[in-house]
Short mmCIF file of C-alpha atoms and ligand atoms in Angstrom, two decimals:
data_model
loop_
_atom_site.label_atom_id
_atom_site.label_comp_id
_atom_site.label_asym_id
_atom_site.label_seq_id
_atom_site.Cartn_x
_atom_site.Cartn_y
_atom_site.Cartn_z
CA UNK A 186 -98.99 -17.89 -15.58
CA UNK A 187 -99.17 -15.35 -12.88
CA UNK A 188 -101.98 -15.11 -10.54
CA UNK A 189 -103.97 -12.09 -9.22
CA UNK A 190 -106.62 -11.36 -6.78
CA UNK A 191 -109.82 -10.16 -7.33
CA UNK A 192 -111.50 -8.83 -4.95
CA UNK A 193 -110.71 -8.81 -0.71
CA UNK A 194 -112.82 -12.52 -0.68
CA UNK A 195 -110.37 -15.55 -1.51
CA UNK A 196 -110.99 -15.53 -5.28
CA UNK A 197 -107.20 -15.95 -7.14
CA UNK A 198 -107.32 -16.60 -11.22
CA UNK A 199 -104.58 -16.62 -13.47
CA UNK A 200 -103.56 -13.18 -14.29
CA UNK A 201 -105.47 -13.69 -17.86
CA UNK A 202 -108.27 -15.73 -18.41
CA UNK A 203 -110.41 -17.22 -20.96
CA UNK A 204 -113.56 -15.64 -22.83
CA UNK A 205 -115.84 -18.77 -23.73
CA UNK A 206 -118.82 -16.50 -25.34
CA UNK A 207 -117.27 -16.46 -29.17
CA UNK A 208 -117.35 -20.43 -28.96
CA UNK A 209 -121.14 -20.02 -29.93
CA UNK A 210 -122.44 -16.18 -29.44
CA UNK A 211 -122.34 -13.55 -30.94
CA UNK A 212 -119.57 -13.86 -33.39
CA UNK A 213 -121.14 -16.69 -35.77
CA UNK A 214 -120.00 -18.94 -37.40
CA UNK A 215 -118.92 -20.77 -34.46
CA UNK A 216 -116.60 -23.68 -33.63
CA UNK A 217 -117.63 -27.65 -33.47
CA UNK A 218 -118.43 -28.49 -30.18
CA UNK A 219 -115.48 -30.61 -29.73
CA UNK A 220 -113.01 -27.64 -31.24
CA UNK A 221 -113.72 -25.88 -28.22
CA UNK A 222 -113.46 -28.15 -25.48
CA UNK A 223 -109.97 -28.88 -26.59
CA UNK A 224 -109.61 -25.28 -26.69
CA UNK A 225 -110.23 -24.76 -23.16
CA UNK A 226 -108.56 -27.79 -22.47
CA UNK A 227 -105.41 -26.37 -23.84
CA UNK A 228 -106.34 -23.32 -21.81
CA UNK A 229 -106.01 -25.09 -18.53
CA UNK A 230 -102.43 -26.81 -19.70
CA UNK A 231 -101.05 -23.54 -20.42
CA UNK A 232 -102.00 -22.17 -16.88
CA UNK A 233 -105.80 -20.10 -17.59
CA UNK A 234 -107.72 -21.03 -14.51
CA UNK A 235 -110.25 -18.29 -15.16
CA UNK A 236 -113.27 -18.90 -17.41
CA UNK A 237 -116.45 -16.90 -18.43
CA UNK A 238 -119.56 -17.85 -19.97
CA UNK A 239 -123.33 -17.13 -19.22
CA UNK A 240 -126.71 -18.46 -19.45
CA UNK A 241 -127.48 -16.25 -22.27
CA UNK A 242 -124.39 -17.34 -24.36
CA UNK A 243 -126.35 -19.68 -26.88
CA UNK A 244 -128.28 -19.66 -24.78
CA UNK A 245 -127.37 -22.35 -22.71
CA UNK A 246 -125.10 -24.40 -24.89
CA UNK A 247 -121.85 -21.89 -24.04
CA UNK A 248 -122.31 -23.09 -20.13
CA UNK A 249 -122.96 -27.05 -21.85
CA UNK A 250 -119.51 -26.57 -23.73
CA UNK A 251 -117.46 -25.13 -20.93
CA UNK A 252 -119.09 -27.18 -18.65
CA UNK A 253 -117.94 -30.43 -20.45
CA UNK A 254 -114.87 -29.07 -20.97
CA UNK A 255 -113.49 -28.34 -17.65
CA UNK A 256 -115.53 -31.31 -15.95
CA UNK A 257 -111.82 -32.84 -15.35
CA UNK A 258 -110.60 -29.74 -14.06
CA UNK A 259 -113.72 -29.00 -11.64
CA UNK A 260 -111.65 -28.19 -8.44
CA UNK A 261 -108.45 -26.80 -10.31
CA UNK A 262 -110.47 -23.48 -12.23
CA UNK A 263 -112.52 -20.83 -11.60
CA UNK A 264 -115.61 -20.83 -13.95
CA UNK A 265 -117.80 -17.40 -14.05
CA UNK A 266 -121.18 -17.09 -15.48
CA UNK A 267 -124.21 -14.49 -15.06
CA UNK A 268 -127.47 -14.45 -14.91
CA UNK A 269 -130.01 -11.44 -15.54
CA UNK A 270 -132.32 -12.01 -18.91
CA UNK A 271 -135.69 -13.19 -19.60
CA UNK A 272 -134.99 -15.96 -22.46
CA UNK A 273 -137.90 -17.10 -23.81
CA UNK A 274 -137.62 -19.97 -26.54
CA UNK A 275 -133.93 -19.05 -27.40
CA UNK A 276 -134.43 -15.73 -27.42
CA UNK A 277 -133.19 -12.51 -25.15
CA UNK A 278 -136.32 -10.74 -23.81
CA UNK A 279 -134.49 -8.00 -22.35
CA UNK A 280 -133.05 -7.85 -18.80
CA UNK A 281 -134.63 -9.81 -15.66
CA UNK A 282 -133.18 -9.86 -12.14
CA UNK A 283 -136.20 -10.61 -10.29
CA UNK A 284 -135.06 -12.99 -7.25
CA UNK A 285 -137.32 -16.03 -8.65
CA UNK A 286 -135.53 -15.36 -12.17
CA UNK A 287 -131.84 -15.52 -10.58
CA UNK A 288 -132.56 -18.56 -8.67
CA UNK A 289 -133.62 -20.62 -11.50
CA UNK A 290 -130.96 -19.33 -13.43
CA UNK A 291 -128.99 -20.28 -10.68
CA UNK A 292 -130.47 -24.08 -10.78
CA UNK A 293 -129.68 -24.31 -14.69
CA UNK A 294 -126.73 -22.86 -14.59
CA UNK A 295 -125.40 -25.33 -11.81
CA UNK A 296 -126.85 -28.31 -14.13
CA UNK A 297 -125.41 -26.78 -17.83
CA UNK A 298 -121.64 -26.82 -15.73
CA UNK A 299 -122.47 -29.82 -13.87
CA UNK A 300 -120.82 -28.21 -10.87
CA UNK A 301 -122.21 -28.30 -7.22
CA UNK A 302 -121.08 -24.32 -6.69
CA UNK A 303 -121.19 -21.37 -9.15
CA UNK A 304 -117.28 -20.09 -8.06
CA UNK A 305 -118.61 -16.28 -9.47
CA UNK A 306 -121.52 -15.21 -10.33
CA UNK A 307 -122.25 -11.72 -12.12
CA UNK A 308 -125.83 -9.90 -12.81
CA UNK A 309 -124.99 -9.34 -16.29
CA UNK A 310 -126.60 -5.94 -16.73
CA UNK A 311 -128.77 -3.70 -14.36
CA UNK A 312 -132.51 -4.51 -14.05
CA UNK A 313 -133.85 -1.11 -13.26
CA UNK A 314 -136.79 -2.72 -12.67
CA UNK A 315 -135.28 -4.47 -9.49
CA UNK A 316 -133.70 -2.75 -6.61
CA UNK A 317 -129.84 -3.70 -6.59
CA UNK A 318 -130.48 -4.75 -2.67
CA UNK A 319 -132.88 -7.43 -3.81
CA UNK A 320 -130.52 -8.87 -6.16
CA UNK A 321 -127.13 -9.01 -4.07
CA UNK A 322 -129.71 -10.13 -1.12
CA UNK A 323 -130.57 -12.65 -3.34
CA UNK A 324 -126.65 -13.87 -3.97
CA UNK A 325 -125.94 -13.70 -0.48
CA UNK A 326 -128.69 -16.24 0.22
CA UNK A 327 -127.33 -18.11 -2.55
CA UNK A 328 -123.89 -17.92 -0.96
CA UNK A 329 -125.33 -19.00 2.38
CA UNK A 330 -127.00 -22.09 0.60
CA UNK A 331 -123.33 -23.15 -0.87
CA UNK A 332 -124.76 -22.59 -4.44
CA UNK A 333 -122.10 -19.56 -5.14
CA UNK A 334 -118.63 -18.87 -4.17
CA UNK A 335 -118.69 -14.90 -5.07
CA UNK A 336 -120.42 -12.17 -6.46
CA UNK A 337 -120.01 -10.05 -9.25
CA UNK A 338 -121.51 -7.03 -11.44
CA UNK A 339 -121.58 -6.34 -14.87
CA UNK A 340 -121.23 -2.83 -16.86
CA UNK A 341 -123.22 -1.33 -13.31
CA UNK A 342 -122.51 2.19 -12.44
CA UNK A 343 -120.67 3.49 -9.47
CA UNK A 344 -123.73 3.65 -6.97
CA UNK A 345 -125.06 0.16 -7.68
CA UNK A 346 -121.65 -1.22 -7.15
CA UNK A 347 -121.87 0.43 -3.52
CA UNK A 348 -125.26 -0.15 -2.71
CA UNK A 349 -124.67 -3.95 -4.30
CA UNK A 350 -121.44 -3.88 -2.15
CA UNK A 351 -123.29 -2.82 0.92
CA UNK A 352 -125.29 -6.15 1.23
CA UNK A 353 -122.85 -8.56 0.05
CA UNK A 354 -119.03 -8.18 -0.97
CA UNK A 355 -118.65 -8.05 -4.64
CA UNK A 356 -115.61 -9.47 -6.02
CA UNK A 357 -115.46 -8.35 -9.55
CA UNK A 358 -116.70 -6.35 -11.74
CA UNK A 359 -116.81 -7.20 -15.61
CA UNK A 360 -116.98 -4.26 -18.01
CA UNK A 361 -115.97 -3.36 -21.45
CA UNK A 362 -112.39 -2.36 -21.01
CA UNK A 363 -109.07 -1.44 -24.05
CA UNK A 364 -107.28 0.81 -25.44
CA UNK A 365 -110.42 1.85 -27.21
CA UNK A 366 -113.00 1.95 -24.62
CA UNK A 367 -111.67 3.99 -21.18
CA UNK A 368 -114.67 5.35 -19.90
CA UNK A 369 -114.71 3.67 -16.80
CA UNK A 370 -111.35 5.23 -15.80
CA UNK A 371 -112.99 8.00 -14.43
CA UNK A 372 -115.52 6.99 -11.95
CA UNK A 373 -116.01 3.28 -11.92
CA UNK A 374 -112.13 2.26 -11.62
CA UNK A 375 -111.54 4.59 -8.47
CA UNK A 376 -114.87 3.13 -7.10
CA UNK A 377 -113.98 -0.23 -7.29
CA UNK A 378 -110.39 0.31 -6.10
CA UNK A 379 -111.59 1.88 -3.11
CA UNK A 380 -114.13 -0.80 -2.10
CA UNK A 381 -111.27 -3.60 -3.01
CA UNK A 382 -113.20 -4.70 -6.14
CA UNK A 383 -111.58 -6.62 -8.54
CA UNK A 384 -112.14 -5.60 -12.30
CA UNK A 385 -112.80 -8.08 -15.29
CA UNK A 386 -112.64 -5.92 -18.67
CA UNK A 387 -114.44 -7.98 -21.45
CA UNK A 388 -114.09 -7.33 -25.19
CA UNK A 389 -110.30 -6.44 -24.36
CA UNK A 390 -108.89 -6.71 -28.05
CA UNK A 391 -111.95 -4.72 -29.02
CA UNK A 392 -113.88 -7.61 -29.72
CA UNK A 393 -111.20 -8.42 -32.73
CA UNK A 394 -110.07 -4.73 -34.12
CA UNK A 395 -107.34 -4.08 -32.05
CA UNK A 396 -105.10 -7.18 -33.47
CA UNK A 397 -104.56 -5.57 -36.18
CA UNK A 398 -106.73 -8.85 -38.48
CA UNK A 399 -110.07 -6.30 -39.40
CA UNK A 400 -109.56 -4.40 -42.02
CA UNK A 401 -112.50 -2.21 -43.52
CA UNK A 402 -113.28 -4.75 -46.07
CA UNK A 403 -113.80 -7.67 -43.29
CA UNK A 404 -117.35 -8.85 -43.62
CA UNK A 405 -119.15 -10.08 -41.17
CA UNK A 406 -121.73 -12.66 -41.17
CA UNK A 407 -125.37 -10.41 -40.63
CA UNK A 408 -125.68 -12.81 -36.99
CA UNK A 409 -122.42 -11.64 -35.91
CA UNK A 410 -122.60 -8.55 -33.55
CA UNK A 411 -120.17 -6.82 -35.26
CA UNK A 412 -122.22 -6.42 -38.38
CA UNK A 413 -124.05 -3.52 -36.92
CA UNK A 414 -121.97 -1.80 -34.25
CA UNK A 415 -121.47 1.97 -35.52
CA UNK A 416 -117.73 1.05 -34.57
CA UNK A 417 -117.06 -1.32 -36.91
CA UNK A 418 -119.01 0.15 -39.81
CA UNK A 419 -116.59 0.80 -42.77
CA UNK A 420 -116.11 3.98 -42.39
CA UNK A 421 -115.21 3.95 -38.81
CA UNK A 422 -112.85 0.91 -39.25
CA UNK A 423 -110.98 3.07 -41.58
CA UNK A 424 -110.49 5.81 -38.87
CA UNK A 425 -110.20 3.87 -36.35
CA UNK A 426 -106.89 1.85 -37.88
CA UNK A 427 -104.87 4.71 -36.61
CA UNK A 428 -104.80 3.27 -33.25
CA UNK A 429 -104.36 0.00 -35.05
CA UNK A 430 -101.27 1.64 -36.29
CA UNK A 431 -99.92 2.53 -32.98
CA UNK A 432 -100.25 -0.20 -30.98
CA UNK A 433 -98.47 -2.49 -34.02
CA UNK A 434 -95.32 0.31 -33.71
CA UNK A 435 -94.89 -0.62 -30.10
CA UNK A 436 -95.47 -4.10 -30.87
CA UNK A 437 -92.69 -3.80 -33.05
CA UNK A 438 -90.21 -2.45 -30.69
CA UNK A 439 -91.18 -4.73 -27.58
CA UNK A 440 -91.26 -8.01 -30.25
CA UNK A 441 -94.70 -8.67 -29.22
CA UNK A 442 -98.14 -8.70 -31.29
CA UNK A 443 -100.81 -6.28 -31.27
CA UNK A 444 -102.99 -8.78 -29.30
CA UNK A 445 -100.45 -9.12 -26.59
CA UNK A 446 -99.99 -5.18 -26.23
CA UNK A 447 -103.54 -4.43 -25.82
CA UNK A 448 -103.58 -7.16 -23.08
CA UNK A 449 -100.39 -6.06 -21.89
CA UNK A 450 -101.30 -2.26 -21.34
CA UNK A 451 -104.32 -3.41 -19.45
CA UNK A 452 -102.39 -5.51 -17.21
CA UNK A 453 -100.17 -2.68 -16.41
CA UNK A 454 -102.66 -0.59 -15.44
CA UNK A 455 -103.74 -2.27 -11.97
CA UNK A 456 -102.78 -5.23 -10.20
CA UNK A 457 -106.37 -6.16 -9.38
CA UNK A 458 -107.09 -6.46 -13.49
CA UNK A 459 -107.92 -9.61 -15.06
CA UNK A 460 -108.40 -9.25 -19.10
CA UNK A 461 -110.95 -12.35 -20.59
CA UNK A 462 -109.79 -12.47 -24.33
CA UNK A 463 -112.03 -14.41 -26.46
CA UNK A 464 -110.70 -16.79 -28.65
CA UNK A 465 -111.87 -19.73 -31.07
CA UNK A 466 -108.10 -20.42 -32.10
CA UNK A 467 -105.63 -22.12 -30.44
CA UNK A 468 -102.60 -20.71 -31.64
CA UNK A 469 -104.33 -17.37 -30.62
CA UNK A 470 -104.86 -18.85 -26.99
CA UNK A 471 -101.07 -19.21 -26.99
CA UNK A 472 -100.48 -15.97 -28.59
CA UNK A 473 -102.64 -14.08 -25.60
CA UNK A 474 -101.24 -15.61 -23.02
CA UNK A 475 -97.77 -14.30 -24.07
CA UNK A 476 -99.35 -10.96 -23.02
CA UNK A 477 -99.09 -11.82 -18.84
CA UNK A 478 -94.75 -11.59 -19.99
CA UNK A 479 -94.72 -8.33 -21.20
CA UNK A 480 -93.44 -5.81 -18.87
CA UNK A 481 -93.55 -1.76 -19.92
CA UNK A 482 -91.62 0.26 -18.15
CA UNK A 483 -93.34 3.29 -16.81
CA UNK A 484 -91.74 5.78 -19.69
CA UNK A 485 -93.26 3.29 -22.41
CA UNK A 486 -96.61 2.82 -20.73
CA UNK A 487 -97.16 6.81 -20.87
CA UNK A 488 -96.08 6.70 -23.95
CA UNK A 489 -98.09 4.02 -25.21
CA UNK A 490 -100.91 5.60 -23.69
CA UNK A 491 -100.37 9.02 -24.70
CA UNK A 492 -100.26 8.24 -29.19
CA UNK A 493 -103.36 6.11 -28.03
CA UNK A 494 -105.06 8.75 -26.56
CA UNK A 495 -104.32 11.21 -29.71
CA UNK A 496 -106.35 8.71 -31.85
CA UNK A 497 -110.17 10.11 -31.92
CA UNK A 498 -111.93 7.02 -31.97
CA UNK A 499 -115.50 6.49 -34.50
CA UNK A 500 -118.70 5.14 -33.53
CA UNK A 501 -120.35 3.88 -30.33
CA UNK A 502 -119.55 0.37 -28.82
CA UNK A 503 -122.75 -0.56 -29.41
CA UNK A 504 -125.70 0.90 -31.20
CA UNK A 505 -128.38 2.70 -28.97
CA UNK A 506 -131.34 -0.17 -28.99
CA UNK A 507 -128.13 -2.58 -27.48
CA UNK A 508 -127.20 -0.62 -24.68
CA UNK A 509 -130.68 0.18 -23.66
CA UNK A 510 -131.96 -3.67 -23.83
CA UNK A 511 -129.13 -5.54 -22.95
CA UNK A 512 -125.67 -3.62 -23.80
CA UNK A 513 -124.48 -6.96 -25.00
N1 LIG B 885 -120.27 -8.94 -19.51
C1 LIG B 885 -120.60 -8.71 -20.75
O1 LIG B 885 -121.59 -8.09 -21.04
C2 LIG B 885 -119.72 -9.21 -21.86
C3 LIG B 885 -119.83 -8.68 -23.15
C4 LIG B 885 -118.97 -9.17 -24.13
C5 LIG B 885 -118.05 -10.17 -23.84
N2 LIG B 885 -117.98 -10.68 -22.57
C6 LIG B 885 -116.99 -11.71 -22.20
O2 LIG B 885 -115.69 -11.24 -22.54
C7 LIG B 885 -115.03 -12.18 -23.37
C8 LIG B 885 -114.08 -11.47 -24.31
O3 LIG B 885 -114.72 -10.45 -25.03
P1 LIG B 885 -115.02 -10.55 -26.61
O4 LIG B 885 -114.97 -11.98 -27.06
O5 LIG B 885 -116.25 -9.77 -26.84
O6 LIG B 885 -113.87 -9.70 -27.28
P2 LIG B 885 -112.29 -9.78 -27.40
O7 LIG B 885 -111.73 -10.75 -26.47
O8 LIG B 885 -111.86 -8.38 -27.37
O9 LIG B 885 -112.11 -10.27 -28.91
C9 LIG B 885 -112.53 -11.53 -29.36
C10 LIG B 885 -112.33 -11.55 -30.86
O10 LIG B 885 -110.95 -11.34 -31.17
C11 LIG B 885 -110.43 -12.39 -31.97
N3 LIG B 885 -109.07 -12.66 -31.46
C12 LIG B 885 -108.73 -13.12 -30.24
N4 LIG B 885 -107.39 -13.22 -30.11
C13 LIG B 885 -106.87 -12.81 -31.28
C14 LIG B 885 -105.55 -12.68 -31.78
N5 LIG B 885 -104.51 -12.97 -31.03
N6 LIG B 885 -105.38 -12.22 -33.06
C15 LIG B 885 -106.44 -11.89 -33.83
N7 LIG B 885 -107.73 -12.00 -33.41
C16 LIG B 885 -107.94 -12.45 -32.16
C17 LIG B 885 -111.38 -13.54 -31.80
O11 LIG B 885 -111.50 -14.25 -33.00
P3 LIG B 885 -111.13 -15.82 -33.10
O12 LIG B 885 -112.12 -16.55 -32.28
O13 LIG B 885 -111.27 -16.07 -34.56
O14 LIG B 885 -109.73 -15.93 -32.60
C18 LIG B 885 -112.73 -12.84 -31.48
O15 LIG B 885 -113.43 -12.56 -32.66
C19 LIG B 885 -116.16 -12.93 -24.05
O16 LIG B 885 -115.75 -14.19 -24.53
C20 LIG B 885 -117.20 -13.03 -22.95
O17 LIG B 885 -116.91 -14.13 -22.13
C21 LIG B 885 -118.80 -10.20 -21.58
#
């Protein structure tokens, strides 16, 4: 697997890396335990050095899992996580980046891994409540203490990153990023690029849809997320297969899947991108990683891009109460 940089720090990853929050978030039911260490076990064999949990996931028991996991592999991979919620008894409170909140994050976090160093660290969304100063201050110190490597955002908006940026490098930045969420092209990508920011896009085979596997008569269990995101209602599964439709023709003429063209046109879109599918599946681990061999040449990527942009795409990401608590 290819590497890339992200970021002007140091940090180098494998050109795709691993999503750990399906493994026991948000998309229930979820994996044994053991199903998913050998998961990212087999992740690290086939060359992923990049892998992203959080406290939230769970909470806690995502970080336990990858943590156990990679505990052979401590020096070898990079392992992300993010802080930024007030969890009280199991339960997201809504968001929390208050310097005495990040630090003991910080402490758990460094426990749940059983790592010495957090190698990148994100605020996982915004705390409006908390100047963005405070909280890069607060990772710097952090930094300074040998506790983290590097700093990341998550889903911020183009004057956070630079104020953020203005106290202590960030890295990355992990947003929602795929054929069938762009908005960040337009001010957050040039943004980033400028500063030498690295970009992370999460939820890159639109959390599932984009494979071509959902059809409108999925269901989903009522804790998985996708039960009630306007996106994935019926109705707007049923529109929304037409770009379904085109990314399976060109994954017919480049012998490739529909997973590994959505990664694939990501990949081709900057250097400095690093997609974190989410998988539970090892033969899907295998299947995503093909992605990072897929080359478009500049004709097909316009093209590709152009019957993807035709498609009018139903519902919101996320319904309105998510993306004012948490966006998650
Ligand atoms: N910063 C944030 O706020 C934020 C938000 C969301 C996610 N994330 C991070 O980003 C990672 C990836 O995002 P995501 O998990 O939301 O979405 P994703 O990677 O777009 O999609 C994951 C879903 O796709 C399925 N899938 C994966 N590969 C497949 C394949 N080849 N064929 C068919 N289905 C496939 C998985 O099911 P199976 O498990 O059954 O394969 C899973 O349900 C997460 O794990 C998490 O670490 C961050």
């Amino acid at each position: 697997m290819q590497k890339r940089n992200l970021g002007n720090q140091g940090l180098e990853v494998s050109a795709i890396g691993l999503g750990c929050m399906g493994m026991s978030f948000s998309y229930a039911p979820f994996p044994p335990k053991e199903d998913s260490i050998s998961l990212i076990r087999k992740a690290v064999e086939l060359g992923i050095t990049f892998f992203d949990t959080a406290e939230v996931y769970g909470p806690y028991n995502n970080e336990e899992i990858v943590g156990q996991a990679l505990q052979p592999f401590k020096n070898e991979v990079i392992i992300a996580t993010k802080f930024g919620f007030n969890i009280q008894e199991g339960k997201m409170m809504g968001v929390d980046s208050r310097p005495e909140t990040i630090r003991r994050a910080v402490e758990g976090s460094l426990k749940r891994l059983g790592v010495e160093c957090i190698d990148l660290l994100y605020q996982h969304r915004v705390d409006p409540k908390v100047p963005i100063e405070d909280v890069a201050g607060t990772v710097r110190d952090l930094i300074k203490e040998g506790k983290v490597k590097y700093f990341g955002l998550s889903e911020a908006g183009a004057n956070t990153i630079k104020k953020a940026h203005a106290i202590q490098p960030v890295s990355a930045l992990q947003s929602e990023y795929s054929l069938w969420t762009r908005q960040h092209e337009t001010e957050i990508m040039p943004t980033i690029e400028q500063l030498g920011i690295g970009f992370v896009p999460f939820s890159p085979l639109g959390k599932g849809f984009l494979t071509g596997t959902i059809d409108e008569k999925k269901e989903f269990a009522a804790s998985d997320i996708r039960a009630i995101i306007p996106r994935y209602s019926s109705d707007a599964r049923v529109a929304n297969q037409a770009l379904v439709d085109v990314i399976a023709k060109f994954a017919e003429t480049k012998n490739a899947t529909n997973s590994q063209i959505a990664l694939a046109w990501i990949l081709a879109q900057k250097p400095w991108i690093v997609p974190i599918p989410g998988t539970t599946k090892i033969h899907r681990l295998i299947e995503n990683n093909g992605a990072a061999g897929i080359q478009f040449s500049p004709e097909e990527l316009s093209e590709l891009t152009a019957a993807s942009e035709k498609v009018k795409i139903v519902g919101t990401r996320y319904t309105e109460a998510m993306e004012a608590a948490t966006g998650i």
